[in-house]
mmCIF file of N, CA and C and ligand atoms in Angstrom:
data_model
loop_
_atom_site.group_PDB
_atom_site.id
_atom_site.type_symbol
_atom_site.label_atom_id
_atom_site.label_comp_id
_atom_site.label_asym_id
_atom_site.label_seq_id
_atom_site.Cartn_x
_atom_site.Cartn_y
_atom_site.Cartn_z
ATOM 1 N N UNK X 26 62.958 28.324 -190.678
ATOM 2 C CA UNK X 26 61.898 29.033 -191.386
ATOM 3 C C UNK X 26 61.259 30.037 -190.450
ATOM 4 N N UNK X 27 61.029 31.242 -190.965
ATOM 5 C CA UNK X 27 60.404 32.282 -190.138
ATOM 6 C C UNK X 27 58.935 31.957 -189.908
ATOM 7 N N UNK X 28 58.505 32.108 -188.676
ATOM 8 C CA UNK X 28 57.112 31.829 -188.308
ATOM 9 C C UNK X 28 56.513 33.084 -187.678
ATOM 10 N N UNK X 29 55.295 33.482 -188.051
ATOM 11 C CA UNK X 29 54.692 34.681 -187.461
ATOM 12 C C UNK X 29 54.496 34.505 -185.965
ATOM 13 N N UNK X 30 54.821 35.545 -185.202
ATOM 14 C CA UNK X 30 54.686 35.476 -183.748
ATOM 15 C C UNK X 30 53.226 35.589 -183.339
ATOM 16 N N UNK X 31 52.478 36.429 -184.090
ATOM 17 C CA UNK X 31 51.071 36.661 -183.764
ATOM 18 C C UNK X 31 50.221 36.375 -184.976
ATOM 19 N N UNK X 32 49.038 35.853 -184.741
ATOM 20 C CA UNK X 32 48.077 35.667 -185.807
ATOM 21 C C UNK X 32 47.586 37.038 -186.282
ATOM 22 N N UNK X 33 47.435 37.220 -187.599
ATOM 23 C CA UNK X 33 46.969 38.497 -188.143
ATOM 24 C C UNK X 33 45.520 38.732 -187.719
ATOM 25 N N UNK X 34 45.251 39.908 -187.150
ATOM 26 C CA UNK X 34 43.895 40.220 -186.690
ATOM 27 C C UNK X 34 42.960 40.409 -187.872
ATOM 28 N N UNK X 35 41.659 40.251 -187.625
ATOM 29 C CA UNK X 35 40.663 40.467 -188.685
ATOM 30 C C UNK X 35 40.784 41.874 -189.247
ATOM 31 N N UNK X 36 40.994 42.839 -188.351
ATOM 32 C CA UNK X 36 41.096 44.243 -188.784
ATOM 33 C C UNK X 36 42.301 44.433 -189.700
ATOM 34 N N UNK X 37 43.441 43.877 -189.318
ATOM 35 C CA UNK X 37 44.667 44.026 -190.109
ATOM 36 C C UNK X 37 44.484 43.351 -191.475
ATOM 37 N N UNK X 38 43.919 42.158 -191.455
ATOM 38 C CA UNK X 38 43.697 41.407 -192.699
ATOM 39 C C UNK X 38 42.744 42.162 -193.625
ATOM 40 N N UNK X 39 41.657 42.665 -193.054
ATOM 41 C CA UNK X 39 40.664 43.380 -193.874
ATOM 42 C C UNK X 39 41.212 44.688 -194.391
ATOM 43 N N UNK X 40 42.017 45.375 -193.571
ATOM 44 C CA UNK X 40 42.620 46.640 -194.004
ATOM 45 C C UNK X 40 43.562 46.400 -195.177
ATOM 46 N N UNK X 41 44.326 45.292 -195.123
ATOM 47 C CA UNK X 41 45.243 44.955 -196.208
ATOM 48 C C UNK X 41 44.453 44.614 -197.480
ATOM 49 N N UNK X 42 43.353 43.878 -197.325
ATOM 50 C CA UNK X 42 42.594 43.420 -198.486
ATOM 51 C C UNK X 42 41.752 44.508 -199.150
ATOM 52 N N UNK X 43 41.660 45.693 -198.545
ATOM 53 C CA UNK X 43 40.919 46.771 -199.212
ATOM 54 C C UNK X 43 41.590 47.163 -200.523
ATOM 55 N N UNK X 44 42.873 46.867 -200.701
ATOM 56 C CA UNK X 44 43.585 47.203 -201.937
ATOM 57 C C UNK X 44 43.402 46.133 -203.011
ATOM 58 N N UNK X 45 42.726 45.044 -202.694
ATOM 59 C CA UNK X 45 42.614 43.929 -203.630
ATOM 60 C C UNK X 45 41.418 44.033 -204.567
ATOM 61 N N UNK X 46 40.521 45.003 -204.348
ATOM 62 C CA UNK X 46 39.314 45.063 -205.168
ATOM 63 C C UNK X 46 39.678 45.357 -206.624
ATOM 64 N N UNK X 47 38.982 44.699 -207.550
ATOM 65 C CA UNK X 47 39.228 44.892 -208.975
ATOM 66 C C UNK X 47 38.721 46.266 -209.392
ATOM 67 N N UNK X 48 39.468 46.990 -210.258
ATOM 68 C CA UNK X 48 38.991 48.289 -210.711
ATOM 69 C C UNK X 48 37.766 48.141 -211.588
ATOM 70 N N UNK X 49 36.903 49.147 -211.565
ATOM 71 C CA UNK X 49 35.693 49.126 -212.382
ATOM 72 C C UNK X 49 36.068 49.167 -213.866
ATOM 73 N N UNK X 50 35.325 48.415 -214.680
ATOM 74 C CA UNK X 50 35.591 48.382 -216.119
ATOM 75 C C UNK X 50 35.075 49.679 -216.729
ATOM 76 N N UNK X 51 35.982 50.433 -217.375
ATOM 77 C CA UNK X 51 35.630 51.728 -217.957
ATOM 78 C C UNK X 51 34.993 51.497 -219.318
ATOM 79 N N UNK X 52 33.874 52.152 -219.578
ATOM 80 C CA UNK X 52 33.189 52.066 -220.865
ATOM 81 C C UNK X 52 32.949 53.477 -221.376
ATOM 82 N N UNK X 53 33.106 53.671 -222.676
ATOM 83 C CA UNK X 53 32.778 54.957 -223.275
ATOM 84 C C UNK X 53 32.119 54.719 -224.627
ATOM 85 N N UNK X 54 31.370 55.719 -225.108
ATOM 86 C CA UNK X 54 30.612 55.575 -226.344
ATOM 87 C C UNK X 54 31.557 55.578 -227.541
ATOM 88 N N UNK X 55 31.302 54.683 -228.512
ATOM 89 C CA UNK X 55 32.063 54.652 -229.761
ATOM 90 C C UNK X 55 31.742 55.907 -230.567
ATOM 91 N N UNK X 56 32.770 56.605 -231.088
ATOM 92 C CA UNK X 56 32.484 57.823 -231.861
ATOM 93 C C UNK X 56 31.779 57.540 -233.188
ATOM 94 N N UNK X 57 31.872 56.294 -233.693
ATOM 95 C CA UNK X 57 31.248 55.959 -234.975
ATOM 96 C C UNK X 57 29.787 55.554 -234.797
ATOM 97 N N UNK X 58 29.542 54.540 -233.962
ATOM 98 C CA UNK X 58 28.189 53.998 -233.866
ATOM 99 C C UNK X 58 27.510 54.341 -232.545
ATOM 100 N N UNK X 59 28.255 54.826 -231.549
ATOM 101 C CA UNK X 59 27.623 55.258 -230.305
ATOM 102 C C UNK X 59 27.419 54.164 -229.285
ATOM 103 N N UNK X 60 27.750 52.904 -229.618
ATOM 104 C CA UNK X 60 27.597 51.837 -228.627
ATOM 105 C C UNK X 60 28.732 51.918 -227.607
ATOM 106 N N UNK X 61 28.524 51.350 -226.435
ATOM 107 C CA UNK X 61 29.525 51.422 -225.379
ATOM 108 C C UNK X 61 30.669 50.462 -225.690
ATOM 109 N N UNK X 62 31.900 50.971 -225.532
ATOM 110 C CA UNK X 62 33.074 50.132 -225.743
ATOM 111 C C UNK X 62 34.141 50.520 -224.740
ATOM 112 N N UNK X 63 35.150 49.657 -224.581
ATOM 113 C CA UNK X 63 36.256 49.965 -223.692
ATOM 114 C C UNK X 63 37.249 50.836 -224.441
ATOM 115 N N UNK X 64 37.875 51.814 -223.772
ATOM 116 C CA UNK X 64 38.826 52.692 -224.437
ATOM 117 C C UNK X 64 40.068 51.926 -224.917
ATOM 118 N N UNK X 65 40.661 52.358 -226.020
ATOM 119 C CA UNK X 65 41.852 51.782 -226.632
ATOM 120 C C UNK X 65 41.606 50.372 -227.158
ATOM 121 N N UNK X 66 40.330 50.074 -227.474
ATOM 122 C CA UNK X 66 40.004 48.770 -228.049
ATOM 123 C C UNK X 66 39.091 48.964 -229.243
ATOM 124 N N UNK X 67 39.192 48.035 -230.200
ATOM 125 C CA UNK X 67 38.337 48.079 -231.375
ATOM 126 C C UNK X 67 36.884 47.916 -230.931
ATOM 127 N N UNK X 68 35.990 48.686 -231.564
ATOM 128 C CA UNK X 68 34.573 48.601 -231.223
ATOM 129 C C UNK X 68 34.037 47.228 -231.627
ATOM 130 N N UNK X 69 33.303 46.588 -230.721
ATOM 131 C CA UNK X 69 32.759 45.259 -230.993
ATOM 132 C C UNK X 69 31.622 45.317 -232.013
ATOM 133 N N UNK X 70 30.955 46.459 -232.113
ATOM 134 C CA UNK X 70 29.787 46.564 -232.980
ATOM 135 C C UNK X 70 30.178 46.903 -234.416
ATOM 136 N N UNK X 71 30.993 47.961 -234.628
ATOM 137 C CA UNK X 71 31.277 48.436 -235.984
ATOM 138 C C UNK X 71 32.709 48.132 -236.424
ATOM 139 N N UNK X 72 33.598 47.689 -235.537
ATOM 140 C CA UNK X 72 34.949 47.328 -235.928
ATOM 141 C C UNK X 72 35.864 48.504 -236.186
ATOM 142 N N UNK X 73 35.473 49.702 -235.764
ATOM 143 C CA UNK X 73 36.301 50.887 -235.965
ATOM 144 C C UNK X 73 37.234 51.094 -234.780
ATOM 145 N N UNK X 74 38.438 51.606 -235.070
ATOM 146 C CA UNK X 74 39.333 52.080 -234.023
ATOM 147 C C UNK X 74 40.221 53.152 -234.617
ATOM 148 N N UNK X 75 40.380 54.270 -233.945
ATOM 149 C CA UNK X 75 41.216 55.403 -234.363
ATOM 150 C C UNK X 75 40.854 55.852 -235.782
ATOM 151 N N UNK X 76 39.542 55.913 -236.073
ATOM 152 C CA UNK X 76 39.076 56.498 -237.325
ATOM 153 C C UNK X 76 39.150 55.598 -238.539
ATOM 154 N N UNK X 77 39.502 54.323 -238.361
ATOM 155 C CA UNK X 77 39.603 53.405 -239.501
ATOM 156 C C UNK X 77 38.835 52.124 -239.208
ATOM 157 N N UNK X 78 38.397 51.456 -240.290
ATOM 158 C CA UNK X 78 37.792 50.134 -240.169
ATOM 159 C C UNK X 78 38.916 49.138 -239.929
ATOM 160 N N UNK X 79 38.976 48.538 -238.755
ATOM 161 C CA UNK X 79 40.087 47.652 -238.400
ATOM 162 C C UNK X 79 39.703 46.187 -238.591
ATOM 163 N N UNK X 80 38.512 45.835 -238.208
ATOM 164 C CA UNK X 80 38.046 44.462 -238.378
ATOM 165 C C UNK X 80 36.638 44.545 -238.968
ATOM 166 N N UNK X 81 36.174 43.419 -239.483
ATOM 167 C CA UNK X 81 34.822 43.389 -240.082
ATOM 168 C C UNK X 81 33.770 43.646 -239.002
ATOM 169 N N UNK X 82 32.731 44.377 -239.376
ATOM 170 C CA UNK X 82 31.660 44.683 -238.427
ATOM 171 C C UNK X 82 30.892 43.415 -238.096
ATOM 172 N N UNK X 83 30.330 43.384 -236.891
ATOM 173 C CA UNK X 83 29.537 42.228 -236.459
ATOM 174 C C UNK X 83 28.267 42.122 -237.310
ATOM 175 N N UNK X 84 27.941 40.866 -237.677
ATOM 176 C CA UNK X 84 26.735 40.639 -238.500
ATOM 177 C C UNK X 84 25.497 40.887 -237.662
ATOM 178 N N UNK X 85 24.461 41.419 -238.332
ATOM 179 C CA UNK X 85 23.163 41.635 -237.674
ATOM 180 C C UNK X 85 23.183 42.910 -236.927
HETATM 181 ZN ZN1 ZN G 29 31.270 51.393 -232.989
#
């Protein structure tokens, strides 16, 4: 079994882990009701997507 010759330095480890951060969640305003929603997803408030009523609107 291959064994590392040297222990990974803190700098090397941290430099590698800079690519691990989760991307920020993108939000944009719904064209129908104006509430914030994620792109390419049905609006949670009014149930619209791509100009049509896709699911029932949230009560209240
Ligand atoms: Zn909406």
